[in-house]
Tab-separated table of C-alpha atoms in Angstrom:
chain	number	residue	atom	x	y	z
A	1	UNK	CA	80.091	33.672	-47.539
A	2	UNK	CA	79.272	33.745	-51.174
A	3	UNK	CA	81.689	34.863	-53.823
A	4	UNK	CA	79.573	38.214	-54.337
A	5	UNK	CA	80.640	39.764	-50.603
A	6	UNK	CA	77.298	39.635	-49.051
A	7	UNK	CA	76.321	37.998	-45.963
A	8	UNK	CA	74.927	34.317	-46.066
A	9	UNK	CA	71.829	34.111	-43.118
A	10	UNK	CA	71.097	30.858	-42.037
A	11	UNK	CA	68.037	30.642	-39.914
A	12	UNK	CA	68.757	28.485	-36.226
A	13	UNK	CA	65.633	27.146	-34.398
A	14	UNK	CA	66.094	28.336	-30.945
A	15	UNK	CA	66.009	25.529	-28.283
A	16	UNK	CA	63.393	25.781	-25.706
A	17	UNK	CA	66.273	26.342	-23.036
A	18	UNK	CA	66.621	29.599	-24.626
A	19	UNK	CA	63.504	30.962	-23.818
A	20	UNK	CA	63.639	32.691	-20.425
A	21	UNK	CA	61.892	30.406	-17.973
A	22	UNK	CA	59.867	33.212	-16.946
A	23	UNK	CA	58.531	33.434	-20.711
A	24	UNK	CA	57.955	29.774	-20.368
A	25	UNK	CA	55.085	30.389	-17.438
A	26	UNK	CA	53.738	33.185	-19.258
A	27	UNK	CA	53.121	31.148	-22.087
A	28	UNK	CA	52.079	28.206	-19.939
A	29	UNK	CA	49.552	30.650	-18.253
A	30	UNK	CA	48.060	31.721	-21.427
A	31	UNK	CA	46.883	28.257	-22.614
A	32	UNK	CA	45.609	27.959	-19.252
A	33	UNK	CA	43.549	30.856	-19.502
A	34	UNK	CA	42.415	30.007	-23.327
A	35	UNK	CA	41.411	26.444	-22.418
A	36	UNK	CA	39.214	27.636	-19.374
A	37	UNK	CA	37.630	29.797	-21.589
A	38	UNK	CA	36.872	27.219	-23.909
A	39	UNK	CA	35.783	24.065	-21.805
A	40	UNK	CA	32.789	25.187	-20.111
A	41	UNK	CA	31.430	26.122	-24.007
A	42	UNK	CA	32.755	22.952	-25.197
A	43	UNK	CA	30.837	21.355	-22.166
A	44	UNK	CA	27.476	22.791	-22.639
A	45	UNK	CA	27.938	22.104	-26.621
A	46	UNK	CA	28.248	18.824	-25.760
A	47	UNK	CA	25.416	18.756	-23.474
A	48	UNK	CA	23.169	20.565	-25.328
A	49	UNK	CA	24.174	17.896	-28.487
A	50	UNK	CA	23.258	15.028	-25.991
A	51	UNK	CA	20.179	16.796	-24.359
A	52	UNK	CA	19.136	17.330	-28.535
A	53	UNK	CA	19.637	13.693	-29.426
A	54	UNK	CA	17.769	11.899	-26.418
A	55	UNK	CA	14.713	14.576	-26.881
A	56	UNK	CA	14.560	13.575	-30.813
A	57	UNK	CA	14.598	9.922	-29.709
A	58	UNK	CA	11.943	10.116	-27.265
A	59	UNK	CA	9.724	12.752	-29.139
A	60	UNK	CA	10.829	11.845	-32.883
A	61	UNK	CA	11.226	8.684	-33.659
A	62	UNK	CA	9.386	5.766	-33.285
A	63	UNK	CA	12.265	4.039	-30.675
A	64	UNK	CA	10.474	4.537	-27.819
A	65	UNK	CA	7.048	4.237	-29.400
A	66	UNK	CA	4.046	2.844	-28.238
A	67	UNK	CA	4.123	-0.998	-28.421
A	68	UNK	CA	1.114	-1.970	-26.617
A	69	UNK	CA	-1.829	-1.102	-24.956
A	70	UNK	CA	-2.360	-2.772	-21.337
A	71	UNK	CA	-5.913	-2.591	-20.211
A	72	UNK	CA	-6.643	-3.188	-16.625
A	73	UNK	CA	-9.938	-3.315	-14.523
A	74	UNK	CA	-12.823	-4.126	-17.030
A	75	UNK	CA	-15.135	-6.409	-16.287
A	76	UNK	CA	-18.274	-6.488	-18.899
A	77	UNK	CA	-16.350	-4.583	-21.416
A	78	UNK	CA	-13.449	-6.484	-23.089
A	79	UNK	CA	-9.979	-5.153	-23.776
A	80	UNK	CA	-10.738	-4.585	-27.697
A	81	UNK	CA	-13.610	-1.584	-26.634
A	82	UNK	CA	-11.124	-0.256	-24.359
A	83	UNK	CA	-8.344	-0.135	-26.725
A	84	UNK	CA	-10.862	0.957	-29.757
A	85	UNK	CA	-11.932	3.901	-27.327
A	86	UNK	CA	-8.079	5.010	-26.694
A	87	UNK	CA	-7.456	5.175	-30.025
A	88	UNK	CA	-3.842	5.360	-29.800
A	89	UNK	CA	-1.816	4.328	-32.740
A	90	UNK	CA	1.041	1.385	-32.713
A	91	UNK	CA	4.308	3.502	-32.815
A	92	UNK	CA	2.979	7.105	-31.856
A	93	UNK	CA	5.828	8.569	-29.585
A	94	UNK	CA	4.873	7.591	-26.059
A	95	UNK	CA	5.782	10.990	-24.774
A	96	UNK	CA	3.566	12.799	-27.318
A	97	UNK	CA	0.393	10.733	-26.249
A	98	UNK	CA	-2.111	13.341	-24.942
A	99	UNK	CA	-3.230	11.082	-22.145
A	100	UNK	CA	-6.462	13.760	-21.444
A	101	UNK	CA	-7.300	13.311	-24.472
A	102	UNK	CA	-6.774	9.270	-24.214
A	103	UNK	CA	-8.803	9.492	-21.285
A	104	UNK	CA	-11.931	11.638	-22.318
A	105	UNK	CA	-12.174	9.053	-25.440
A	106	UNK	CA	-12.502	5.789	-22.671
A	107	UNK	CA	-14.529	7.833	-20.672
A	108	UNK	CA	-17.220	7.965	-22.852
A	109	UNK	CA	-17.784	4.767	-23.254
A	110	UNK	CA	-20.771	3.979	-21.246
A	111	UNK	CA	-20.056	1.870	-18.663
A	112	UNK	CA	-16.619	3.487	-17.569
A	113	UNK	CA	-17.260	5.300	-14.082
A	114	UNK	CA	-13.673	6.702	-13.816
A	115	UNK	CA	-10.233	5.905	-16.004
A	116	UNK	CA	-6.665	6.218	-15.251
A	117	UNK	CA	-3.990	6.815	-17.972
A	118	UNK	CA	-0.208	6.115	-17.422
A	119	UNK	CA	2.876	5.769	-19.170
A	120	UNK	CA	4.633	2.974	-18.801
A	121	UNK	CA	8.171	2.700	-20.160
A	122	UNK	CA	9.833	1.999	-22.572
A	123	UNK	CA	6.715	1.187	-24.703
A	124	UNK	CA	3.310	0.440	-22.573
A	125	UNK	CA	0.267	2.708	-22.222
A	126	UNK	CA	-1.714	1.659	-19.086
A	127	UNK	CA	-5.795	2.360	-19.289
A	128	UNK	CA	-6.830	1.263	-15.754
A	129	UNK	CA	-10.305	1.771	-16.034
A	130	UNK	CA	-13.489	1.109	-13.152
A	131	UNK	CA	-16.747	0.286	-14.729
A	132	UNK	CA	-20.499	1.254	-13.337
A	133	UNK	CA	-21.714	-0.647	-10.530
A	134	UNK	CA	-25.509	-1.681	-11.098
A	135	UNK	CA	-27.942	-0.447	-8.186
A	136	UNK	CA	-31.123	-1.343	-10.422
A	137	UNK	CA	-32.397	-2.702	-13.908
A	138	UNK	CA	-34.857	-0.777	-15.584
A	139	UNK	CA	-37.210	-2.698	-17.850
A	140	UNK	CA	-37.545	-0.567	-21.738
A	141	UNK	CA	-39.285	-3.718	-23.554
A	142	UNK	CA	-40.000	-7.033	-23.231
A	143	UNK	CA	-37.131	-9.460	-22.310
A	144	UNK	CA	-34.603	-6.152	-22.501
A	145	UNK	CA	-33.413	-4.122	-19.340
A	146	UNK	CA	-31.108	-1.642	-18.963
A	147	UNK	CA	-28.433	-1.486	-15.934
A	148	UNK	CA	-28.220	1.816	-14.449
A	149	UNK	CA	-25.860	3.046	-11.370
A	150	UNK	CA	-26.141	4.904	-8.345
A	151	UNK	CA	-26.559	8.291	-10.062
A	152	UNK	CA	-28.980	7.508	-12.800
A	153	UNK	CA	-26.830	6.751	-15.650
A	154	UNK	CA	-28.073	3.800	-17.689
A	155	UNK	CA	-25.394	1.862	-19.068
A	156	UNK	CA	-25.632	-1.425	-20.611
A	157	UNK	CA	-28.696	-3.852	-21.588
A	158	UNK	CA	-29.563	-7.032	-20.271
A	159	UNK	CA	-32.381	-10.205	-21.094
A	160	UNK	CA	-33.181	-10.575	-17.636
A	161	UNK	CA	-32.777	-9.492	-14.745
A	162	UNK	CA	-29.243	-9.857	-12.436
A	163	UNK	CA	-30.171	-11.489	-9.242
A	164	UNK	CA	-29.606	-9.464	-6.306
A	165	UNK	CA	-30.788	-6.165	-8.379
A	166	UNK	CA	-34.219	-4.375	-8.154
A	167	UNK	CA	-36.413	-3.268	-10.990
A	168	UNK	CA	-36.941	0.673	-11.187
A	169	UNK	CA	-40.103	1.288	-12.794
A	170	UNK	CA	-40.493	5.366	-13.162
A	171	UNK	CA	-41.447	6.754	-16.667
A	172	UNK	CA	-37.889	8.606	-17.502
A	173	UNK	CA	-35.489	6.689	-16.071
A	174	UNK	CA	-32.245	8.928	-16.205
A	175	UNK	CA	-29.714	11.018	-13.951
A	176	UNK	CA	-31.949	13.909	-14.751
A	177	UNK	CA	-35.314	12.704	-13.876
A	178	UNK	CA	-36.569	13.770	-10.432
A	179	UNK	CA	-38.264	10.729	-10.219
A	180	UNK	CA	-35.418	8.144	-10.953
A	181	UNK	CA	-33.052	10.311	-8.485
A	182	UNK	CA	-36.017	10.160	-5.786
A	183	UNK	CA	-36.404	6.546	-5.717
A	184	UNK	CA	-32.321	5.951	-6.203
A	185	UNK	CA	-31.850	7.936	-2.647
A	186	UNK	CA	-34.557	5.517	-1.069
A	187	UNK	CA	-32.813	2.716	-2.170
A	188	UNK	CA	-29.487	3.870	-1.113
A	189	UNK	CA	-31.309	4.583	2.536
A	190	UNK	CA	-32.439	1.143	2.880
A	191	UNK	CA	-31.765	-1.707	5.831
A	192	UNK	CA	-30.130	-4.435	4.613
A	193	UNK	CA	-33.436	-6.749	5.760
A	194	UNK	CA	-35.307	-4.554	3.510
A	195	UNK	CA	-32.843	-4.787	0.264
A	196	UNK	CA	-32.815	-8.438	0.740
A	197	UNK	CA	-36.781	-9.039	0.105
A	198	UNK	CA	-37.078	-5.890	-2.449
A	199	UNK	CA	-38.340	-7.105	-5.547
A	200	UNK	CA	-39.097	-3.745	-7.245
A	201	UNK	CA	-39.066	0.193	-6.796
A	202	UNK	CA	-41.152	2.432	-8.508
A	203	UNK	CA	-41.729	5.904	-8.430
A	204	UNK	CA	-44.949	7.414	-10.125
A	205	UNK	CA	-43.951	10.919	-9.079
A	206	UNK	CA	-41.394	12.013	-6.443
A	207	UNK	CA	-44.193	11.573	-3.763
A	208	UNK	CA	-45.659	8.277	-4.917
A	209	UNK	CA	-42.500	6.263	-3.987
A	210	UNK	CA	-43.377	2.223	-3.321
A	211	UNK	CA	-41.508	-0.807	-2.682
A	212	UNK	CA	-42.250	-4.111	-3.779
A	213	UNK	CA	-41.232	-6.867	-0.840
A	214	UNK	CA	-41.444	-10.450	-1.699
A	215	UNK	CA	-44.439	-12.651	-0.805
A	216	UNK	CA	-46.534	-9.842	-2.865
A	217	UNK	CA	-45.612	-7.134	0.284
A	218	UNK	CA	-45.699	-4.024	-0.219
A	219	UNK	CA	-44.313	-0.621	1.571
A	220	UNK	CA	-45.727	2.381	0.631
A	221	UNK	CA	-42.838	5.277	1.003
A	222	UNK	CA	-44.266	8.456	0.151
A	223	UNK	CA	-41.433	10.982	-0.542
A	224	UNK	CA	-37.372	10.464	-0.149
A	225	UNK	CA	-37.342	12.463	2.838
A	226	UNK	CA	-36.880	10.855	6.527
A	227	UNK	CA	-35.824	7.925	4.524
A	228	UNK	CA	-33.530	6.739	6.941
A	229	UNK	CA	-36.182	7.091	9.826
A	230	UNK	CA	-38.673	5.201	7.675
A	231	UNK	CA	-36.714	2.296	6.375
A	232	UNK	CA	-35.727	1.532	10.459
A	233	UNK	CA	-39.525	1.586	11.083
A	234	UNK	CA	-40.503	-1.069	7.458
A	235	UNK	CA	-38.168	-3.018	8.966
A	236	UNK	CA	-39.067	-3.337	12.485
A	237	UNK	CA	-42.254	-4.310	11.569
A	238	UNK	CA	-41.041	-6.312	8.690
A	239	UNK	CA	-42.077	-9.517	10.789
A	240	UNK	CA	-45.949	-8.289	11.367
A	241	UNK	CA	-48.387	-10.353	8.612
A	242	UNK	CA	-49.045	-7.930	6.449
A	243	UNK	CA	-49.331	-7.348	2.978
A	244	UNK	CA	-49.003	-3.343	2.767
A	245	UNK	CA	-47.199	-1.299	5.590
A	246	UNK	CA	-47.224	2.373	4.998
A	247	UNK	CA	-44.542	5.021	6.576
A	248	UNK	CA	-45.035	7.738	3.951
A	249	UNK	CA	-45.325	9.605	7.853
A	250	UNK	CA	-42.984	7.632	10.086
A	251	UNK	CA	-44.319	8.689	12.963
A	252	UNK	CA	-47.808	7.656	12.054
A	253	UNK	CA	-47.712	4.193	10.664
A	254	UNK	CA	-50.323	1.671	9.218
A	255	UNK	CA	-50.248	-1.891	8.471
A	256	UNK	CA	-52.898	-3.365	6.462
């Protein structure tokens, strides 16, 4: 005690047997209860912080950028007009390419018939394209021809003519010329005997269709209707000496 009568307090930290074990659990209980609380925000925090950095590396940075540009399927145009089209640059964001957008730009290069654009992780855009397939070579000047394919389009020039291919000689050649569309579904109809010696096709008007055989033959067609009917009968009598066979009416055919 000191010397002045009062009481001297000393404080005593309580051991933890002197809590009342049922205390204890109540206590326990309650830091249960807090930390369940807790985790599933502390989760989805840490999700969400995960979910936020993998998005900003993907969309944000160049990390998973575009490296290169694989090309696949041309034939007669080279990888450097493909990639020129495409127009995608080095490093853009792979996810943020607008592949419509990638493909519209091929697409209009002339001799593309369809394109396919892909991603290909972690850094590859894939431009599969399929190119035109000639069905005839339309002459526009001396020693120049233009290609065109099965619907018209014309789509690259040539010196001389492919072997294998026709001439189309109409005076609009095009996918929206009645002519050039008249004489492209009489080609399409004919026997393979009769594509084999055709030299030339013309069409003066829809009506006025003719082919040019070799040996200076030549079958005059008419219209593109019954062309199936008519190119059995040119061929049938393919074998007759003759230098003009006409089945503009199939069922009423002269040789001369």
């Amino acid at each position: 005690m000191s010397g002045g009568g009062g009481r001297n307090w000393r404080l005593v930290r309580a051991n933890t047997d002197a809590v009342p074990p049922s205390a204890r659990r109540f206590m326990a209980r309650a830091r249960q209860r807090r930390l369940r609380a807790v985790l599933p925000w502390a989760v989805a925090a840490g999700v969400a912080l995960v979910i936020g950095g993998l998005t900003w590396v993907v969309y944000g940075t160049p990390l998973l950028g575009v490296r290169d540009v694989k090309v696949v399927g041309v034939q007669f145009l080279t990888t450097l007009q493909v990639e020129e089209a495409a127009a995608v640059p080095m490093a853009e964001p792979l996810a943020r390419v607008d592949l419509d957008s990638v493909r519209a730009r091929v697409r209009g290069l002339a001799a593309v018939d369809r394109v396919t654009v892909r991603r290909s992780w972690p850094s590859t855009l894939v431009v599969e394209v399929v190119e035109r397939t000639p069905v005839a070579a339309v002459p526009v000047a001396p020693g120049k021809l233009t290609l065109i394919d099965a619907t018209g389009v014309p789509y690259r020039e040539v010196s001389r003519q492919p072997d294998g291919l026709p001439l189309l000689r109409t005076a609009s050649p095009g996918p929206t010329d009645q002519n050039t569309r008249s004489a492209l579904t009489v080609l399409d109809a004919l026997s393979a005997e009769l594509r084999e010696q055709l030299v030339a096709i013309s069409a003066a008007t829809p009506a006025q269709i003719r082919l040019q055989l070799t040996k200076e033959r030549v079958v005059v067609w008419g219209d593109d209707t019954e062309s199936d009917t008519k190119s059995q009968v040119a061929t049938a009598l393919l074998k007759k000496a003759a230098k003009q066979i006409d089945v503009s009416a199939p069922k009423v055919v002269t040789i001369r």
